[in-house]
């Protein structure tokens, strides 16, 4: 009998519904194939709920049982808005300037991880395989072990692992890293992340490297490796054939028959480099006037983590910049920037991507970036669009045939967009073929298979 897969993540997506955010999309794809239990936050905040407590809800969704937990408002504020999104997210994306260290946040983070462990442990079977996801839940295995759980537990970090000296700015960094050693396997997005992890544990924790990917420290031994996440290419290409997707493409083509469309699709997050992207677009119009009245940027940006100040700031900055560009270059019959602050229905995405001549995927730092892969999967191989990709996205390690840019260099990014807009068909086809081959090879199924095989094979040995 094969073991049941138990996935744990803060954000739960109903596998049959629309979701924005790489984690929910990838796990929805992975779980709908194997079935299992998906445990996480319900998304509900209960005003005045007791600290460290929350109601558990069980709801089947196809082959998957969803188990979700409500959070009290204090817990949510400290664990999610506080430690996860005001400490770990900015620091892991190299934004020490945006981090707000607060002891109360860390206490709430530990409290909620303990709550997750307590509630989850009541649902576990002895031969379950547990797969924990992302920065919200780093200490979960240590909490489960403290309750006596002996199951195999793997962890996958969807966001970047920062270099050791950046990590060391977090007051509790040693406790965080120590708790990673309670897992049997640590998965990271890229080789650069593995190198940062290895350097941290060797220099800060005196870890010993035993064999290629085994590290021994804190009386434990753990395996750490790169498992680059991917998309479900066939599912995405099937979506491209839905009436909604075709209608989206046709509508854009008829609305912009003479325009070249540039496409951006992101959560409205400061890590995504959106102001820099708009500045590069502004520079394109300034330095290459042939694009005026022609190149049009459609930027769809999903609201996210509203209430955290840095997200309010980025929203204001973006609205200001798009207004400025439209005011400066717009004509009665042409608006250079169409900025949409909303989540687009997933069925419409392939149509939007396919209408694009160029995709702008220019994060300042990103664990992987699935939008880059979705854009490639959605293209017409006989007449594909061009991917302009930040060298600071994890995806850049694999997607070398994209036009790689430094998003901080506004002039060079504008130059790359100009090159993309003028690229001859033969070069577009050649680059796209190479990219699609890679996206197919490293798809979400391989990611899940390889991680779970490595987790089954991981030897749990005391250090
Ligand atoms: P992150 O996990 O940081 O949000 P990714 O690029 O890895 O970044 O994943 C984002 C996922 O969410 C993709 O599957 C993408 O299609 C989806 N998404 C992002 N923004 C939007 C949006 N505005 N509308 C619809 N889907 C979105
Ligand atoms: O993929 C990175 C990630 O942080 C996920 O962990 C998260 O679910 C997603 O982005 C969206 O963020 P949030 O869950 O805070 O809305």
Short mmCIF file of C-alpha atoms and ligand atoms in Angstrom, two decimals, residues 19-23 25 89 265-267 272 300-302 342-344 346 349 353 366 369-371 374, ligand 1:
data_model
loop_
_atom_site.label_atom_id
_atom_site.label_comp_id
_atom_site.label_asym_id
_atom_site.label_seq_id
_atom_site.Cartn_x
_atom_site.Cartn_y
_atom_site.Cartn_z
CA UNK A 19 -5.71 30.85 -7.28
CA UNK A 20 -2.98 33.47 -7.56
CA UNK A 21 0.40 32.66 -6.12
CA UNK A 22 2.83 30.00 -7.26
CA UNK A 23 2.43 27.77 -4.23
CA UNK A 25 -1.22 26.78 -8.16
CA UNK A 89 9.50 37.63 3.26
CA UNK A 265 1.14 39.30 -14.59
CA UNK A 266 2.12 39.37 -10.91
CA UNK A 267 0.98 39.64 -7.35
CA UNK A 272 8.32 41.73 -8.45
CA UNK A 300 -2.32 42.77 -14.24
CA UNK A 301 -1.39 42.94 -10.56
CA UNK A 302 -3.27 40.92 -7.94
CA UNK A 342 -7.10 42.45 -9.92
CA UNK A 343 -6.74 38.65 -10.19
CA UNK A 344 -7.55 37.49 -13.68
CA UNK A 346 -7.05 31.47 -14.64
CA UNK A 349 -4.46 33.80 -18.62
CA UNK A 353 -0.14 35.58 -22.65
CA UNK A 366 12.10 35.61 -6.89
CA UNK A 369 8.52 32.58 -11.01
CA UNK A 370 5.87 30.47 -12.67
CA UNK A 371 4.54 33.29 -14.85
CA UNK A 374 3.21 29.85 -18.18
P1 LIG B 1 4.37 34.15 -6.53
O1 LIG B 1 4.30 32.76 -6.01
O2 LIG B 1 5.39 34.99 -5.83
O3 LIG B 1 3.05 34.85 -6.57
P2 LIG B 1 4.79 33.00 -9.24
O4 LIG B 1 5.05 33.69 -10.54
O5 LIG B 1 5.68 31.84 -9.00
O6 LIG B 1 4.86 34.10 -8.08
O7 LIG B 1 3.32 32.44 -9.26
C1 LIG B 1 2.23 33.27 -9.46
C2 LIG B 1 1.03 32.41 -9.87
O8 LIG B 1 -0.15 33.16 -9.63
C3 LIG B 1 1.05 32.06 -11.34
O9 LIG B 1 0.47 30.80 -11.55
C4 LIG B 1 0.20 33.17 -11.96
O10 LIG B 1 -0.47 32.80 -13.12
C5 LIG B 1 -0.79 33.49 -10.85
N1 LIG B 1 -1.06 34.96 -10.85
C6 LIG B 1 -0.23 35.93 -10.47
N2 LIG B 1 -0.79 37.15 -10.65
C7 LIG B 1 -2.00 36.92 -11.19
C8 LIG B 1 -3.06 37.78 -11.61
N3 LIG B 1 -2.96 39.11 -11.54
N4 LIG B 1 -4.16 37.19 -12.11
C9 LIG B 1 -4.24 35.83 -12.18
N5 LIG B 1 -3.29 34.98 -11.81
C10 LIG B 1 -2.17 35.51 -11.30
#
